[in-house]
Coordinates of C-alpha atoms in Angstrom, one line a residue:
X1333 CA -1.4 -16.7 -5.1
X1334 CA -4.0 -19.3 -3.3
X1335 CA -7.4 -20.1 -5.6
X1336 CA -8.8 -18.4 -2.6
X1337 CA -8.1 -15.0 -3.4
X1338 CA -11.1 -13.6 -4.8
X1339 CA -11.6 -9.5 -5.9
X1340 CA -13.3 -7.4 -2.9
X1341 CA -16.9 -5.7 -4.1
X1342 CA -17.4 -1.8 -3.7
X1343 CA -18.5 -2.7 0.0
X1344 CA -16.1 -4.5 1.6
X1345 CA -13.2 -2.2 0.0
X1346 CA -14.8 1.0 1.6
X1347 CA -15.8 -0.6 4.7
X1348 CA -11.6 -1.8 4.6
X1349 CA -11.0 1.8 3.6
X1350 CA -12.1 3.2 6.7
X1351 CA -9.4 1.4 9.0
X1352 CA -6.7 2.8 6.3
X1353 CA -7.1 6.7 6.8
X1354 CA -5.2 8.4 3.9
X1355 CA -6.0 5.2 1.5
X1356 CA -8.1 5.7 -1.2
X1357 CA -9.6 3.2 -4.2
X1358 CA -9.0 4.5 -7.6
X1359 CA -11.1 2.3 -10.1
X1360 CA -9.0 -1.2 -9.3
X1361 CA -6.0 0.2 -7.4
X1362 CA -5.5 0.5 -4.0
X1363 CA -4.0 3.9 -3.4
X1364 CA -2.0 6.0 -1.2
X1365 CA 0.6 9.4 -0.9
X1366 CA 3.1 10.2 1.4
X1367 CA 5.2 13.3 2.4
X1368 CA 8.4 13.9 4.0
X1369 CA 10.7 16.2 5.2
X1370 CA 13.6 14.8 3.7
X1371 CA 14.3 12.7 0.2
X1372 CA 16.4 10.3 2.6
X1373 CA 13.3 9.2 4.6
X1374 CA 10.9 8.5 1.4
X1375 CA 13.9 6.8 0.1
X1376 CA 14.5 4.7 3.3
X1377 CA 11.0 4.2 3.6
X1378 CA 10.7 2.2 -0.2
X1379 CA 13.7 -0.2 0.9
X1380 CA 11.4 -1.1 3.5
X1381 CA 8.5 -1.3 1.9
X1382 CA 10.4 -3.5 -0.5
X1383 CA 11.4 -5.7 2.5
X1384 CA 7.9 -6.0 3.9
X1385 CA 6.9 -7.0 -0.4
X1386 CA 9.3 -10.1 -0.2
X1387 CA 8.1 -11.0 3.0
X1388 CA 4.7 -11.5 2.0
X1389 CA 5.1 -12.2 -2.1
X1390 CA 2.6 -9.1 -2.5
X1391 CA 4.0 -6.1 -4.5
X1392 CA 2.8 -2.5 -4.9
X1393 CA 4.1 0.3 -7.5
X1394 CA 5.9 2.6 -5.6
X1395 CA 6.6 6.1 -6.7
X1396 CA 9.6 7.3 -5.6
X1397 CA 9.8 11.5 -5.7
X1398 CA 11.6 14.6 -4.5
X1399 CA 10.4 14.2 -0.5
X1400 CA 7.5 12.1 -1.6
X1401 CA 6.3 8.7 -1.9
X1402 CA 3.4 7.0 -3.8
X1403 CA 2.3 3.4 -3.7
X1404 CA -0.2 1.4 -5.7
X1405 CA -1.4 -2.0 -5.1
X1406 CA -3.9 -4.5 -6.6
X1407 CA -3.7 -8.1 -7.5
X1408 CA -2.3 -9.6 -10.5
X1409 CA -3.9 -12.7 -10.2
X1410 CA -7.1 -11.8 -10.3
X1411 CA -6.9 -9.4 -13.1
X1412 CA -5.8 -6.6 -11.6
X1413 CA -8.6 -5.7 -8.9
X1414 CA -8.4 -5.0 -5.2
X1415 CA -8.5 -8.0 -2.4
X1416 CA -7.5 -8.7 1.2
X1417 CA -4.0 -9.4 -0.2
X1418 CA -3.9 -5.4 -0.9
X1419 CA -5.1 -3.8 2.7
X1420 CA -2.8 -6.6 4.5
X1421 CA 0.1 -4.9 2.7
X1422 CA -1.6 -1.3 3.1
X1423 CA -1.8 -2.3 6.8
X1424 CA 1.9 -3.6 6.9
X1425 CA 2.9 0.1 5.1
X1426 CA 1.1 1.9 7.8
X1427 CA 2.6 0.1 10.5
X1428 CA 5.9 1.7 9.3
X1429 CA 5.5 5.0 8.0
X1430 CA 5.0 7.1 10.9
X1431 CA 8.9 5.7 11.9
X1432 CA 10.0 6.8 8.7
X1433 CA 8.2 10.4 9.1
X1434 CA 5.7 9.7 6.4
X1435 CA 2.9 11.6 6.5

Protein backbone atom coordinates (compact mmCIF):
# COMPACT_ATOMS: atom_id res chain seq x y z
CA UNK A 1 0.00 0.00 0.00
CA UNK A 2 1.35 3.74 -0.85
CA UNK A 3 2.76 5.76 2.54
CA UNK A 4 -0.20 7.87 1.34
CA UNK A 5 -2.91 5.90 2.60
CA UNK A 6 -3.94 7.42 5.73
CA UNK A 7 -7.21 6.17 8.11
CA UNK A 8 -10.54 8.35 7.13
CA UNK A 9 -11.95 10.45 10.49
CA UNK A 10 -15.77 9.89 11.58
CA UNK A 11 -16.47 12.76 8.91
CA UNK A 12 -15.23 11.95 5.89
CA UNK A 13 -16.42 8.06 6.36
CA UNK A 14 -20.12 9.25 6.84
CA UNK A 15 -19.97 11.93 4.36
CA UNK A 16 -18.44 8.68 1.95
CA UNK A 17 -21.30 6.63 3.44
CA UNK A 18 -23.88 8.54 1.93
CA UNK A 19 -22.89 7.81 -1.84
CA UNK A 20 -22.83 4.00 -0.67
CA UNK A 21 -26.58 3.37 0.30
CA UNK A 22 -26.90 0.01 2.13
CA UNK A 23 -23.09 0.50 3.53
CA UNK A 24 -22.60 0.95 6.95
CA UNK A 25 -19.31 1.62 9.42
CA UNK A 26 -19.09 -0.79 12.14
CA UNK A 27 -16.28 0.47 14.65
CA UNK A 28 -13.19 0.07 11.89
CA UNK A 29 -14.97 -1.98 9.19
CA UNK A 30 -16.58 -0.99 6.28
CA UNK A 31 -19.78 -2.97 6.04
CA UNK A 32 -22.28 -4.29 3.79
CA UNK A 33 -25.31 -7.33 3.28
CA UNK A 34 -26.68 -8.67 0.30
CA UNK A 35 -29.67 -10.92 -0.67
CA UNK A 36 -30.54 -13.03 -3.45
CA UNK A 37 -32.93 -15.14 -4.88
CA UNK A 38 -30.73 -17.88 -5.66
CA UNK A 39 -27.33 -19.45 -3.84
CA UNK A 40 -25.94 -19.47 -7.47
CA UNK A 41 -26.01 -15.55 -7.86
CA UNK A 42 -24.32 -14.76 -4.19
CA UNK A 43 -22.04 -17.43 -5.24
CA UNK A 44 -21.27 -15.94 -8.77
CA UNK A 45 -21.26 -12.65 -7.24
CA UNK A 46 -17.95 -13.59 -4.67
CA UNK A 47 -16.00 -14.88 -7.83
CA UNK A 48 -16.42 -11.55 -8.98
CA UNK A 49 -15.82 -9.78 -6.22
CA UNK A 50 -12.70 -11.82 -6.00
CA UNK A 51 -11.73 -10.72 -9.53
CA UNK A 52 -12.38 -7.03 -8.94
CA UNK A 53 -9.93 -7.77 -5.27
CA UNK A 54 -6.90 -8.87 -7.58
CA UNK A 55 -7.49 -6.10 -9.79
CA UNK A 56 -6.96 -3.51 -7.36
CA UNK A 57 -4.63 -5.55 -4.49
CA UNK A 58 -7.51 -4.49 -1.96
CA UNK A 59 -9.41 -7.36 -0.18
CA UNK A 60 -12.56 -7.63 1.82
CA UNK A 61 -14.03 -10.68 4.09
CA UNK A 62 -16.69 -11.99 2.24
CA UNK A 63 -19.40 -14.10 3.79
CA UNK A 64 -20.63 -16.47 1.76
CA UNK A 65 -24.33 -17.89 2.95
CA UNK A 66 -27.51 -19.72 1.91
CA UNK A 67 -28.84 -16.85 -0.78
CA UNK A 68 -26.80 -14.34 1.02
CA UNK A 69 -23.65 -12.37 0.87
CA UNK A 70 -21.64 -10.33 3.40
CA UNK A 71 -18.53 -8.29 2.88
CA UNK A 72 -16.14 -6.48 5.19
CA UNK A 73 -13.42 -4.24 4.34
CA UNK A 74 -10.71 -2.10 6.11
CA UNK A 75 -7.13 -1.59 5.63
CA UNK A 76 -4.44 -3.74 6.93
CA UNK A 77 -1.89 -1.33 6.58
CA UNK A 78 -3.01 1.04 8.57
CA UNK A 79 -3.97 -1.05 11.38
CA UNK A 80 -7.02 -2.12 10.44
CA UNK A 81 -9.20 1.23 10.00
CA UNK A 82 -11.31 2.46 7.17
CA UNK A 83 -9.71 4.63 4.08
CA UNK A 84 -10.39 5.64 0.44
CA UNK A 85 -8.82 2.23 -0.48
CA UNK A 86 -12.27 0.71 1.27
CA UNK A 87 -15.21 2.94 -0.56
CA UNK A 88 -13.16 2.57 -4.03
CA UNK A 89 -13.67 -1.24 -3.55
CA UNK A 90 -17.27 -0.64 -1.95
CA UNK A 91 -17.91 1.43 -5.11
CA UNK A 92 -16.42 -1.26 -7.51
CA UNK A 93 -18.91 -3.96 -5.47
CA UNK A 94 -21.83 -1.79 -6.16
CA UNK A 95 -21.13 -1.31 -9.65
CA UNK A 96 -21.79 -5.04 -9.93
CA UNK A 97 -24.34 -6.35 -7.70
CA UNK A 98 -27.42 -5.13 -9.15
CA UNK A 99 -26.13 -7.64 -12.42
CA UNK A 100 -25.80 -10.30 -10.09
CA UNK A 101 -29.43 -9.66 -8.41
CA UNK A 102 -27.94 -8.54 -5.16
CA UNK A 103 -30.03 -6.63 -3.18
Amino acid sequence: MSAQVAPLDDTEIQDRLRELPGWTADGDLLHRGYRFDRHFQAAAMVMHIAQIQEELSHHAELTLGYNTLGVSVNTHSVGGRITHLDFGLARRIEEIAAGHGAR
